[in-house]
Structures are given as C-alpha cells and as structure tokens.
Short mmCIF file of C-alpha atoms in Angstrom, two decimals:
data_model
loop_
_atom_site.label_atom_id
_atom_site.label_comp_id
_atom_site.label_asym_id
_atom_site.label_seq_id
_atom_site.Cartn_x
_atom_site.Cartn_y
_atom_site.Cartn_z
CA UNK U 38 11.80 34.76 34.87
CA UNK U 39 13.47 33.37 31.85
CA UNK U 40 12.12 30.75 29.21
CA UNK U 41 12.39 26.78 29.08
CA UNK U 42 13.44 25.19 26.16
CA UNK U 43 12.23 21.72 24.79
CA UNK U 44 13.54 20.18 21.70
CA UNK U 45 11.24 17.90 19.17
CA UNK U 46 12.98 16.17 17.15
CA UNK U 47 11.51 14.21 14.45
CA UNK U 48 13.22 11.34 11.64
CA UNK U 49 11.14 11.46 8.17
CA UNK U 50 11.63 9.28 4.95
CA UNK U 51 13.41 12.46 4.11
CA UNK U 52 15.10 13.22 6.75
CA UNK U 53 15.15 15.15 10.12
CA UNK U 54 12.22 18.01 11.52
CA UNK U 55 13.94 19.87 14.40
CA UNK U 56 11.64 22.84 16.54
CA UNK U 57 12.30 24.14 19.81
CA UNK U 58 9.17 25.31 22.06
CA UNK U 59 9.72 27.99 24.37
CA UNK U 60 7.72 28.28 27.91
CA UNK U 61 4.80 29.92 26.69
CA UNK U 62 4.12 27.97 23.90
CA UNK U 63 5.37 30.01 20.48
CA UNK U 64 8.34 27.55 18.68
CA UNK U 65 11.76 29.70 19.68
CA UNK U 66 13.83 28.01 16.15
CA UNK U 67 13.42 24.96 14.08
CA UNK U 68 15.87 22.93 11.30
CA UNK U 69 15.87 20.38 8.26
CA UNK U 70 18.12 18.16 7.71
CA UNK U 71 17.96 15.59 4.61
CA UNK U 72 19.12 12.54 4.48
CA UNK U 73 19.03 9.45 1.27
CA UNK U 74 16.89 6.59 1.10
CA UNK U 75 18.46 2.92 -0.65
CA UNK U 76 17.12 1.30 -3.69
CA UNK U 77 18.45 -1.60 -3.87
CA UNK U 78 15.87 -3.72 -5.29
CA UNK U 79 12.51 -3.41 -6.78
CA UNK U 80 10.64 -2.82 -4.83
CA UNK U 81 13.27 -2.82 -1.73
CA UNK U 82 13.61 0.59 0.33
CA UNK U 83 16.12 1.04 3.12
CA UNK U 84 18.12 3.24 4.96
CA UNK U 85 21.53 4.05 7.08
CA UNK U 86 20.79 4.44 11.08
CA UNK U 87 24.01 5.88 11.14
CA UNK U 88 22.75 8.60 9.52
CA UNK U 89 19.54 9.11 11.37
CA UNK U 90 22.02 9.79 13.91
CA UNK U 91 24.04 12.69 11.72
CA UNK U 92 20.90 14.33 11.09
CA UNK U 93 19.81 14.65 14.19
CA UNK U 94 22.82 16.52 16.05
CA UNK U 95 23.14 18.42 13.31
CA UNK U 96 20.14 19.67 13.45
CA UNK U 97 19.81 19.44 16.81
CA UNK U 98 23.96 21.64 16.41
CA UNK U 99 21.48 24.35 13.99
CA UNK U 100 18.18 24.64 15.96
CA UNK U 101 20.30 26.40 18.49
CA UNK U 102 23.17 27.63 17.67
CA UNK U 103 21.60 31.52 18.36
CA UNK U 104 21.27 30.81 21.89
CA UNK U 105 23.29 31.94 24.35
CA UNK U 106 25.02 30.10 27.04
CA UNK U 107 22.26 31.28 29.66
CA UNK U 108 19.56 30.02 27.40
CA UNK U 109 20.91 26.34 25.88
CA UNK U 110 21.77 25.61 29.76
CA UNK U 111 17.64 25.86 30.29
CA UNK U 112 16.86 23.00 27.36
CA UNK U 113 15.73 21.00 29.98
CA UNK U 114 14.04 18.48 27.93
CA UNK U 115 13.93 16.04 24.41
CA UNK U 116 11.80 13.86 22.15
CA UNK U 117 11.25 12.28 19.47
CA UNK U 118 8.95 10.75 16.37
CA UNK U 119 10.13 8.85 13.54
CA UNK U 120 7.21 6.17 11.20
CA UNK U 121 5.92 3.47 12.17
CA UNK U 122 7.44 -0.16 11.58
CA UNK U 123 10.94 0.63 11.08
CA UNK U 124 12.46 -2.27 13.05
CA UNK U 125 16.82 -1.89 13.78
CA UNK U 126 18.50 -4.83 14.65
CA UNK U 127 20.95 -5.26 16.15
CA UNK U 128 23.68 -7.51 17.78
CA UNK U 129 24.74 -8.38 21.21
CA UNK U 130 27.57 -5.86 21.32
CA UNK U 131 24.57 -2.99 20.36
CA UNK U 132 25.91 -2.97 16.40
CA UNK U 133 23.46 -2.23 13.20
CA UNK U 134 24.09 -5.99 11.72
CA UNK U 135 22.32 -4.44 8.46
CA UNK U 136 21.02 -1.74 7.47
CA UNK U 137 16.99 -0.69 8.73
CA UNK U 138 13.87 -1.83 6.25
CA UNK U 139 11.72 1.38 5.34
CA UNK U 140 7.84 1.12 6.00
CA UNK U 141 6.49 1.69 2.40
CA UNK U 142 9.55 -1.32 2.05
CA UNK U 143 7.40 -4.04 -1.04
CA UNK U 144 9.19 -6.85 -0.53
CA UNK U 145 7.61 -8.75 2.13
CA UNK U 146 4.14 -9.52 -0.29
CA UNK U 147 4.71 -13.04 -0.12
CA UNK U 148 5.17 -13.28 3.69
CA UNK U 149 2.79 -10.94 4.14
CA UNK U 150 0.26 -12.92 1.85
CA UNK U 151 1.68 -16.77 4.11
CA UNK U 152 0.53 -14.58 7.63
CA UNK U 153 -2.79 -13.56 6.11
CA UNK U 154 -3.63 -16.97 4.65
CA UNK U 155 -2.36 -18.94 7.95
CA UNK U 156 -3.20 -16.09 10.95
CA UNK U 157 -5.61 -13.62 9.28
CA UNK U 158 -8.29 -13.37 11.42
CA UNK U 159 -6.03 -14.29 14.50
CA UNK U 160 -4.04 -12.01 14.37
CA UNK U 161 -6.63 -8.70 13.23
CA UNK U 162 -8.13 -10.65 16.74
CA UNK U 163 -4.61 -9.23 18.81
CA UNK U 164 -3.43 -6.08 16.42
CA UNK U 165 -6.83 -4.42 14.94
CA UNK U 166 -4.62 -4.57 11.64
CA UNK U 167 -4.04 -7.22 9.32
CA UNK U 168 -0.64 -8.46 7.67
CA UNK U 169 0.95 -5.98 4.69
CA UNK U 170 4.25 -5.79 3.54
CA UNK U 171 3.83 -2.08 5.24
CA UNK U 172 5.14 -4.24 8.97
CA UNK U 173 7.66 -4.66 10.88
CA UNK U 174 5.98 -8.48 10.75
CA UNK U 175 5.92 -9.33 7.74
CA UNK U 176 9.51 -7.67 7.71
CA UNK U 177 11.54 -9.85 10.59
CA UNK U 178 9.59 -12.98 8.39
CA UNK U 179 10.66 -11.60 5.23
CA UNK U 180 14.49 -11.41 6.83
CA UNK U 181 14.54 -15.29 8.18
CA UNK U 182 13.64 -16.80 5.29
CA UNK U 183 15.76 -14.88 3.00
CA UNK U 184 18.24 -13.33 5.18
CA UNK U 185 18.89 -15.87 8.28
CA UNK U 186 22.64 -14.84 8.99
CA UNK U 187 21.82 -11.69 10.10
CA UNK U 188 18.55 -12.54 11.26
CA UNK U 189 20.01 -14.65 14.15
CA UNK U 190 22.52 -13.15 14.95
CA UNK U 191 19.75 -10.54 16.50
CA UNK U 192 20.08 -9.78 19.84
CA UNK U 193 17.56 -6.58 20.24
CA UNK U 194 15.12 -4.64 18.22
CA UNK U 195 14.90 -1.22 18.39
CA UNK U 196 12.02 0.82 16.19
CA UNK U 197 13.24 3.86 14.36
CA UNK U 198 13.08 6.71 17.20
CA UNK U 199 13.47 4.48 19.88
CA UNK U 200 17.32 3.74 18.51
CA UNK U 201 18.46 7.93 18.32
CA UNK U 202 16.97 8.30 21.89
CA UNK U 203 19.11 5.40 22.40
CA UNK U 204 21.58 6.88 20.84
CA UNK U 205 21.08 10.03 22.60
CA UNK U 206 20.78 8.18 25.61
CA UNK U 207 21.65 5.14 26.40
CA UNK U 208 18.13 4.17 27.78
CA UNK U 209 15.69 1.23 25.50
CA UNK U 210 12.36 1.30 25.37
CA UNK U 211 9.00 1.84 23.06
CA UNK U 212 6.07 3.10 23.31
CA UNK U 213 2.16 1.44 23.31
CA UNK U 214 1.68 3.42 19.94
CA UNK U 215 4.74 2.59 18.10
CA UNK U 216 4.93 -1.21 19.26
CA UNK U 217 1.27 -1.70 17.89
CA UNK U 218 2.86 -0.71 14.64
CA UNK U 219 4.97 -3.57 14.33
CA UNK U 220 2.35 -6.38 14.27
CA UNK U 221 3.48 -7.66 17.56
CA UNK U 222 1.57 -5.98 19.54
CA UNK U 223 -2.06 -7.03 22.14
CA UNK U 224 -3.53 -3.62 21.71
CA UNK U 225 -5.66 -4.38 24.17
CA UNK U 226 -3.74 -6.28 26.16
CA UNK U 227 -1.21 -3.86 25.69
CA UNK U 228 1.39 -5.63 25.92
CA UNK U 229 4.45 -7.82 23.95
CA UNK U 230 1.93 -10.27 21.49
CA UNK U 231 3.54 -14.60 22.92
CA UNK U 232 1.59 -16.17 19.82
CA UNK U 233 3.25 -13.54 17.38
CA UNK U 234 6.64 -13.57 18.31
CA UNK U 235 6.64 -17.17 17.65
CA UNK U 236 5.71 -16.61 13.94
CA UNK U 237 9.48 -14.70 13.46
CA UNK U 238 10.56 -17.73 16.02
CA UNK U 239 11.77 -14.48 18.46
CA UNK U 240 11.42 -14.01 22.30
CA UNK U 241 10.06 -11.18 24.28
CA UNK U 242 13.23 -10.60 25.46
CA UNK U 243 14.44 -8.86 22.57
CA UNK U 244 12.18 -6.43 22.49
CA UNK U 245 12.12 -2.70 24.28
CA UNK U 246 9.43 -2.33 27.86
CA UNK U 247 6.85 -0.95 26.65
CA UNK U 248 6.30 2.71 28.67
CA UNK U 249 4.24 5.31 27.72
CA UNK U 250 5.22 8.51 25.32
CA UNK U 251 5.06 11.10 27.93
CA UNK U 252 7.77 8.95 30.35
CA UNK U 253 11.09 9.71 30.70
CA UNK U 254 13.90 7.58 30.10
CA UNK U 255 16.22 9.27 31.60
CA UNK U 256 19.12 12.14 30.20
CA UNK U 257 20.64 12.88 28.14
CA UNK U 258 24.46 11.11 27.68
CA UNK U 259 27.45 12.60 28.37
CA UNK U 260 28.83 12.04 25.42
CA UNK U 261 26.24 12.97 24.33
CA UNK U 262 25.90 16.51 25.87
CA UNK U 263 29.27 16.99 24.75
CA UNK U 264 28.75 17.17 21.72
CA UNK U 265 25.68 19.15 21.55
CA UNK U 266 26.97 21.36 24.23
CA UNK U 267 23.48 20.78 26.15
CA UNK U 268 23.57 19.70 29.44
CA UNK U 269 24.41 16.80 31.13
CA UNK U 270 20.53 16.95 32.73
CA UNK U 271 18.64 17.16 29.86
CA UNK U 272 15.38 15.10 29.90
CA UNK U 273 14.75 12.24 28.05
CA UNK U 274 11.37 11.92 27.65
CA UNK U 275 10.14 8.28 25.10
CA UNK U 276 7.37 10.32 22.49
CA UNK U 277 6.14 8.06 20.29
CA UNK U 278 5.28 7.38 16.10
CA UNK U 279 5.31 10.15 13.88
CA UNK U 280 1.54 9.88 12.68
CA UNK U 281 0.91 9.27 16.38
CA UNK U 282 2.45 12.95 17.02
CA UNK U 283 1.07 14.46 13.93
CA UNK U 284 -2.61 13.80 14.74
CA UNK U 285 -2.64 14.88 18.26
CA UNK U 286 -0.30 18.10 17.32
CA UNK U 287 -2.34 19.55 14.31
CA UNK U 288 -4.88 20.23 17.35
CA UNK U 289 -7.76 16.67 16.65
CA UNK U 290 -7.71 16.30 19.83
CA UNK U 291 -12.04 14.35 19.98
CA UNK U 292 -13.33 12.04 18.44
CA UNK U 293 -15.11 13.04 14.68
CA UNK U 294 -11.74 14.64 13.91
CA UNK U 295 -9.76 14.04 11.19
CA UNK U 296 -6.68 14.56 9.17
CA UNK U 297 -5.66 14.11 5.57
CA UNK U 298 -1.84 14.36 5.21
CA UNK U 299 -0.66 15.06 2.38
CA UNK U 300 3.80 14.05 3.03
CA UNK U 301 6.01 11.01 1.43
CA UNK U 302 3.04 9.45 1.88
CA UNK U 303 -0.60 10.56 1.83
CA UNK U 304 -3.32 9.41 5.34
CA UNK U 305 -6.92 9.78 5.43
CA UNK U 306 -7.57 9.99 9.25
CA UNK U 307 -10.23 9.80 11.48
CA UNK U 308 -10.08 9.92 15.83
CA UNK U 309 -13.22 7.76 17.05
CA UNK U 310 -13.45 6.85 20.49
CA UNK U 311 -14.88 3.03 19.17
CA UNK U 312 -11.77 0.43 16.18
CA UNK U 313 -14.58 0.32 13.61
CA UNK U 314 -13.27 -3.26 12.28
CA UNK U 315 -12.51 -2.97 8.93
CA UNK U 316 -9.07 -4.62 7.64
CA UNK U 317 -7.86 -2.35 5.10
CA UNK U 318 -7.82 0.38 8.14
CA UNK U 319 -4.47 1.22 9.76
CA UNK U 320 -6.02 1.67 13.75
CA UNK U 321 -3.68 2.70 16.59
CA UNK U 322 -4.05 4.52 20.01
CA UNK U 323 -4.19 8.17 20.46
CA UNK U 324 -2.60 10.31 22.35
CA UNK U 325 -5.51 11.64 24.70
CA UNK U 326 -6.37 8.87 26.90
CA UNK U 327 -9.85 6.42 25.34
CA UNK U 328 -9.23 7.96 21.76
CA UNK U 329 -8.24 6.04 18.51
CA UNK U 330 -7.54 7.31 15.57
CA UNK U 331 -7.46 5.07 12.45
CA UNK U 332 -5.83 5.78 8.73
CA UNK U 333 -6.01 4.84 5.06
CA UNK U 334 -3.32 5.68 3.61
CA UNK U 335 -1.68 6.37 -0.44
CA UNK U 336 2.36 5.52 -0.44
CA UNK U 337 3.21 8.05 -2.66
CA UNK U 338 1.70 10.85 -1.92
CA UNK U 339 4.25 14.22 -2.36
CA UNK U 340 6.93 11.49 -2.79
CA UNK U 341 4.72 11.62 -6.56
CA UNK U 342 4.62 16.00 -6.92
CA UNK U 343 8.65 14.97 -6.02
CA UNK U 344 9.30 11.83 -9.02
CA UNK U 345 7.51 14.37 -11.60
CA UNK U 346 10.14 17.55 -9.94
CA UNK U 347 12.81 14.85 -10.10
CA UNK U 348 12.32 13.62 -14.18
CA UNK U 349 10.82 16.76 -15.08
CA UNK U 350 11.24 19.12 -14.06
CA UNK U 351 15.74 19.35 -14.09
CA UNK U 352 16.26 21.76 -16.78
CA UNK U 353 14.20 24.08 -15.76
CA UNK U 354 15.31 23.49 -11.57
CA UNK U 355 18.48 24.59 -13.18
CA UNK U 356 17.48 27.76 -15.40
CA UNK U 357 15.56 29.05 -11.01
CA UNK U 358 19.68 30.04 -9.83
CA UNK U 359 18.45 28.69 -6.40
CA UNK U 360 14.74 29.62 -6.24
CA UNK U 361 12.47 27.09 -4.33
CA UNK U 362 11.16 25.18 -7.92
CA UNK U 363 7.62 23.73 -6.27
CA UNK U 364 5.97 27.47 -6.33
CA UNK U 365 7.57 28.20 -10.17
CA UNK U 366 5.82 24.60 -11.47
CA UNK U 367 2.50 25.59 -9.28
CA UNK U 368 1.97 28.27 -11.12
CA UNK U 369 2.47 26.32 -14.15
CA UNK U 370 -0.42 24.20 -12.81
CA UNK U 371 -2.66 26.73 -11.87
CA UNK U 372 -2.85 27.31 -15.45
CA UNK U 373 -4.64 24.29 -16.63
CA UNK U 374 -8.36 23.95 -15.87
CA UNK U 375 -9.87 21.14 -13.55
CA UNK U 376 -9.06 17.54 -14.60
CA UNK U 377 -5.84 18.12 -16.60
CA UNK U 378 -7.47 17.52 -20.03
CA UNK U 379 -9.54 13.54 -19.23
CA UNK U 380 -5.38 13.02 -18.05
CA UNK U 381 -5.58 10.39 -15.24
CA UNK U 382 -3.26 10.08 -12.93
CA UNK U 383 -2.64 6.27 -10.47
CA UNK U 384 -0.38 7.04 -8.30
CA UNK U 385 1.24 3.87 -7.45
CA UNK U 386 5.23 4.10 -7.79
CA UNK U 387 5.75 2.02 -5.41
CA UNK U 388 2.40 -0.45 -5.49
CA UNK U 389 0.15 1.04 -3.41
CA UNK U 390 -1.62 0.44 0.20
CA UNK U 391 -4.60 0.86 0.86
CA UNK U 392 -7.89 0.31 0.33
CA UNK U 393 -5.72 -1.81 -1.89
CA UNK U 394 -2.21 -3.14 -0.20
CA UNK U 395 -0.79 -4.32 -3.10
CA UNK U 396 2.75 -4.63 -3.79
CA UNK U 397 2.40 -5.48 -7.72
CA UNK U 398 0.87 -2.58 -8.79
CA UNK U 399 2.24 0.00 -11.34
CA UNK U 400 1.80 3.70 -11.76
CA UNK U 401 -0.05 5.62 -15.24
CA UNK U 402 -0.63 8.16 -17.40
CA UNK U 403 -3.79 7.50 -19.26
CA UNK U 404 -6.01 9.72 -21.19
CA UNK U 405 -3.18 11.53 -22.71
CA UNK U 406 -3.04 13.04 -25.70
CA UNK U 407 -1.31 15.62 -28.65
CA UNK U 408 -3.13 19.11 -26.70
CA UNK U 409 -1.43 18.61 -23.19
CA UNK U 410 1.63 19.83 -22.47
CA UNK U 411 4.23 19.08 -19.33
CA UNK U 412 1.66 21.69 -16.78
CA UNK U 413 -1.10 18.80 -17.54
CA UNK U 414 0.71 16.13 -16.52
CA UNK U 415 2.23 17.98 -13.11
CA UNK U 416 -1.16 18.96 -12.62
CA UNK U 417 -2.52 15.44 -12.62
CA UNK U 418 0.49 13.57 -10.78
CA UNK U 419 -1.48 16.53 -8.41
CA UNK U 420 -4.65 15.54 -8.86
CA UNK U 421 -3.68 11.56 -8.73
CA UNK U 422 -2.59 11.69 -5.24
CA UNK U 423 -5.96 13.11 -4.38
CA UNK U 424 -8.74 10.84 -5.85
CA UNK U 425 -5.73 7.93 -4.09
CA UNK U 426 -6.97 9.90 -0.75
CA UNK U 427 -10.32 9.68 -2.09
CA UNK U 428 -9.64 5.60 -2.56
CA UNK U 429 -8.72 6.14 1.04
CA UNK U 430 -11.34 7.94 2.39
CA UNK U 431 -14.45 5.46 1.34
CA UNK U 432 -13.31 3.44 3.95
CA UNK U 433 -14.71 5.85 6.65
CA UNK U 434 -18.22 5.62 4.79
CA UNK U 435 -19.87 5.34 8.33
CA UNK U 436 -17.99 8.02 9.95
CA UNK U 437 -19.04 11.73 10.57
CA UNK U 438 -16.62 14.52 10.99
CA UNK U 439 -16.75 17.68 13.20
CA UNK U 440 -13.95 18.98 11.76
CA UNK U 441 -10.80 18.25 8.60
CA UNK U 442 -7.09 19.52 8.80
CA UNK U 443 -4.39 19.36 6.26
CA UNK U 444 -1.24 19.35 7.36
CA UNK U 445 2.36 18.03 5.63
CA UNK U 446 4.60 19.44 2.73
CA UNK U 447 1.29 20.14 0.23
CA UNK U 448 -0.45 20.91 2.92
CA UNK U 449 1.98 24.92 2.72
CA UNK U 450 0.92 25.59 -0.99
CA UNK U 451 -2.86 26.28 -1.17
CA UNK U 452 -3.05 25.23 -4.88
CA UNK U 453 -2.29 21.30 -3.85
CA UNK U 454 -4.93 22.05 -0.71
CA UNK U 455 -7.42 23.59 -2.99
CA UNK U 456 -7.21 19.90 -5.27
CA UNK U 457 -7.59 18.11 -2.89
CA UNK U 458 -10.96 20.24 -1.12
CA UNK U 459 -12.53 19.64 -4.87
CA UNK U 460 -11.34 15.86 -4.65
CA UNK U 461 -13.12 15.34 -0.91
CA UNK U 462 -15.48 17.68 -0.94
CA UNK U 463 -14.20 18.85 2.54
CA UNK U 464 -13.81 21.39 3.83
CA UNK U 465 -9.87 22.00 5.15
CA UNK U 466 -8.08 24.08 7.94
CA UNK U 467 -4.78 24.16 8.02
CA UNK U 468 -3.55 24.07 11.80
CA UNK U 469 -0.14 26.83 11.74
CA UNK U 470 1.93 23.58 12.34
CA UNK U 471 1.66 20.95 11.61
CA UNK U 472 4.57 18.48 11.69
CA UNK U 473 5.36 15.63 14.31
CA UNK U 474 8.70 17.41 15.43
CA UNK U 475 5.93 20.07 17.19
CA UNK U 476 3.99 16.67 17.82
CA UNK U 477 7.26 16.14 19.84
CA UNK U 478 7.93 19.04 22.07
CA UNK U 479 4.10 19.09 22.71
CA UNK U 480 5.05 15.48 24.90
CA UNK U 481 8.26 16.79 25.65
CA UNK U 482 6.93 19.66 27.20
CA UNK U 483 4.24 17.03 28.89
CA UNK U 484 6.10 15.29 29.93
CA UNK U 485 8.05 17.77 31.96
CA UNK U 486 5.03 19.35 33.23
CA UNK U 487 4.26 22.09 31.53
CA UNK U 488 0.57 20.55 31.00
CA UNK U 489 -1.30 18.94 32.85
CA UNK U 490 -2.13 17.12 30.21
CA UNK U 491 -1.19 16.45 26.32
CA UNK U 492 -4.91 17.58 24.73
CA UNK U 493 -3.99 21.23 27.24
CA UNK U 494 -0.91 21.37 25.39
CA UNK U 495 -2.28 20.92 22.12
CA UNK U 496 -4.97 23.50 22.47
CA UNK U 497 -3.44 26.03 23.94
CA UNK U 498 -0.22 26.29 21.93
CA UNK U 499 -1.55 25.37 18.49
CA UNK U 500 -4.90 27.90 16.07
CA UNK U 501 -5.65 27.59 12.87
CA UNK U 502 -4.13 30.06 10.16
CA UNK U 503 -6.47 29.28 7.14
CA UNK U 504 -9.77 27.72 5.98
CA UNK U 505 -9.70 26.10 1.89
CA UNK U 506 -14.10 25.16 1.17
CA UNK U 507 -14.29 22.22 -2.98
CA UNK U 508 -15.48 25.22 -4.90
CA UNK U 509 -18.87 23.28 -6.32
CA UNK U 510 -17.73 23.20 -9.83
CA UNK U 511 -14.53 21.21 -9.72
CA UNK U 512 -16.25 19.13 -7.31
CA UNK U 513 -18.98 18.21 -10.30
CA UNK U 514 -15.34 17.56 -12.80
CA UNK U 515 -13.70 15.19 -10.09
CA UNK U 516 -16.56 13.18 -9.46
CA UNK U 517 -16.96 12.28 -12.84
CA UNK U 518 -13.26 11.52 -13.33
CA UNK U 519 -12.59 9.94 -9.91
CA UNK U 520 -15.60 6.85 -11.67
CA UNK U 521 -13.50 6.29 -14.97
CA UNK U 522 -9.86 7.04 -11.75
CA UNK U 523 -12.06 4.24 -10.04
CA UNK U 524 -12.42 2.36 -12.81
CA UNK U 525 -9.32 2.10 -13.98
CA UNK U 526 -7.77 0.61 -11.84
CA UNK U 527 -9.69 -2.23 -11.79
CA UNK U 528 -9.13 -2.46 -15.61
CA UNK U 529 -5.34 -2.63 -14.70
CA UNK U 530 -4.37 -4.85 -11.97
CA UNK U 531 -4.06 -7.64 -13.92
CA UNK U 532 -1.93 -6.08 -16.70
CA UNK U 533 0.48 -4.32 -13.64
CA UNK U 534 0.63 -8.54 -11.97
CA UNK U 535 1.89 -9.50 -14.85
CA UNK U 536 4.50 -6.36 -15.74
CA UNK U 537 5.46 -6.68 -12.40
CA UNK U 538 6.15 -10.72 -12.49
CA UNK U 539 8.40 -9.32 -15.82
#
C-alpha cells in the first residue's frame, strides 16, 4: 500500500516552514523560506502579506520537489499555522489594504492604556486576557484613530494563517484558538463579542465564521493546484495559531505539562485544566479538549541573539566561507564562565511583554569592565534572555509541573539549553520535532482521519531525543545574578521611559 502525505505550512515571524508528514507518522521532507519584516518607524513591525503567499508556494515546491508523480497524487491534505494577533485588512474586492501589523509591534501603547483604563475589567472577564500592544483589538483601535481612511475601507478581516489558507482555498474561516488571540472573542461562549467589536465600531460580519482546527475548509483552489502541481482533491484543514500547534506538537497534552520556547520571542507555558486568573498571562484553549494553555512571553529571545550576531559578528561570519556562524559563536560562549563575569543584559530591544507589558522599556548591558570581551557580551545576551524567561516563570508559582519541554530554534544548541536549565532550575526535555509546521501536519492528519484524536496523533509521532539537567553550581550563580537583574529593571524603568519620550 502506498503512503499518503500531508503538509503543515507555518508562517513564522521570519519565514515559512513546510513539513511533509507521511502516513506512518514519519517526517518525509521539510523546507524553509525566509522573508523580512518592515520597520518603518520606531516600535513598528509590519509585513507584506504577499510575501507569505510567495514563501508558501516556494516552500511547498521545495518540500515536494523529489516526489514522483504517484507520490504527488498521494498528498491529500494541507493545514496552516501562524502567529496570533496578526490581522489582514481586506477591501470589498478582497485586496489587502495595508501591510499587516505584527504581534511584536508596539505602536499601540496609548490605545492599550485607554482600553485598560476604560474597559480593562470587562475585557478580561470576556477574554481572560488584558489589553496590551500585542492584541489585535489594540492594533485596530490604533488604525481607527490614526489611519481612518484605510480603516474605513475594511470589508473583511482575516488573521495571518487564515489569509494564507484563503489564498490556497478561496474559503474564509478561522478557528476558536486563533480568534481568542484577537481580544474580540468571548472565550467561554466561543463567539465574537458584540461589546468588544463595538469598541472599534466593527460589525461581526467583518470577521470570518469560527470553526474547529481540524475542520475541513474546502479543497485546494484550481489556480493553486496548477501552480503547485498538486491534485485538485487536496483537502484544506483549518489549522490554528502557531503557539497552540507548538504546545500540542511537542507532546505537552495533559495538565501540568510545560514548555519553554526559544524562538524569535520566548515563551514560558503551562498546560492546565483550569484557568489561573492573572492579567499578566495570556490564556488560550489547548488543542486537546478541556485543557487550556497559559503563557508568559518575552519579546526578543532568539531575536536578541540574532541582533547581536548581525551587529557584532559580521566580519567573523564572512570569514567562515558559508559555514554556520551560530555554532562558532557558541564555541566562544562556552569558554566564558556562567555569569559572564558580572555582565548582565536586559533583552528589551523592542519593549517587553510579560510580565511587564511595557512597550517603552529599553535594552541595556550592565556591569561592563575592561576584562569583558565580545564573547562575554555574547554569553550575557543568552543569559539575559534566560533571566527574562525566569521573570516570565514567576507568574506560575502555584503550578506543579509534570515535565518541561524546550522548543524553538534556540533549543537546537545544547549550550543555550544548559544556560536556560541552570537559570530556571528545571529539567528540560528536547522533543524530536518542535516546529509549528509539524503540529499543523498532525492537525491535517487528524482532520482527514489518520488518527482518532489529536492526542493519539502526537503521542504516536513524537518522542524525546535528549534531556538537560541544571548544574547546581551554575544555578547558584544565576540565582544571585537574577536578583540583580530584577533590581536593575526596577532602577532603570524610569530612565527607559525618559529615553523613549526623547
């Protein structure tokens, strides 16, 4: 019997990852296509939705280039993921009105403050989340107040993965977990909130119908079928937000499981069967029924390391003649003792999310002496991200953990994973696959009946390939440094705001 295949297509902050899953539960092929963000003004982060479509087409073509004609006919379903909070505004002709405001955009600080002061308690009661510059509601209020002409042209609003899926299937829908990321959706009733929509003068008809992540949303369009050389019978499965796909896809599927994510942003996430009421956390339904996942997130995790590499290792990278630069930087980092000889980095390169929710915070290095080299600074960046994640973890002091898994690009290097384990003082399991595209592929597979449930799907396809335990001596060093890190935040808070006002 010939194998069948499904594709999971994930649009992250920096590119599109495509994972092809075979019907025996094995990953058959993968592809990645990068694309840039746009930074037209301070604290703004935007992307052109057309880049997502081009990347999805190219990534799918690369992932399937070695398929025989017979195997290509056996690609039976696609599903999609992308970050929460990213709205695509469409006019009546279904043209994109303006670039999409990304989840890490910080322009809507004043609008978030306005929403909190006037309606914060009611918003939290409906959504289990508090207004801040990450949420779509804040973005839309900013647009209404600052760009009324484009805002008044809005006929439909789709979210990032839903827009890509629309271009693949010509079918409009979203899933309830994605909708929860808008701050316009009633999390208990699982419906759009007329009260929250009224805050930005939008009608419920502007938003797509809400379905389940494993529901079918039509089949691939004739145009996309021809472009990709796929059967016109390929089923399109709704999918969900990337964090939901990652939390599920790495195998955390019962209450008490936890996840640390080291990607563009960093997350500290706990799965539970009841919601902890805390307005510093973000709360969503889990893909597995009757569960939630709550997270506390730092804005610049692996993005901090990338920023440092791009600005301080340019000539070094050129000297490597195409060899990967990050492993070489890590060789330097591992020569530096834990604590970077007292050098501390605050990773607030674009404000900060949890637990501070402050778009005006500024990054800094503190404690520099004449002894410090570039390698010390590189290690301090990795440790600073770890301290920020520990800040995030303190919001879960009442939760008991069964296990903690670490995912994201930063988890590929054992050196950084060891730093995180030492700072958090937790055992970290490394799963065989942690990409949102893998979770999307499992969603597609479940949607077409390969598995009887999402839980069965991930437990049959996922495994732990390594574990990292904290080193006691390092943990003591980091515990003392973290207390200084916290006090540094408190003492530089006002200075960050004064600089931002300049």
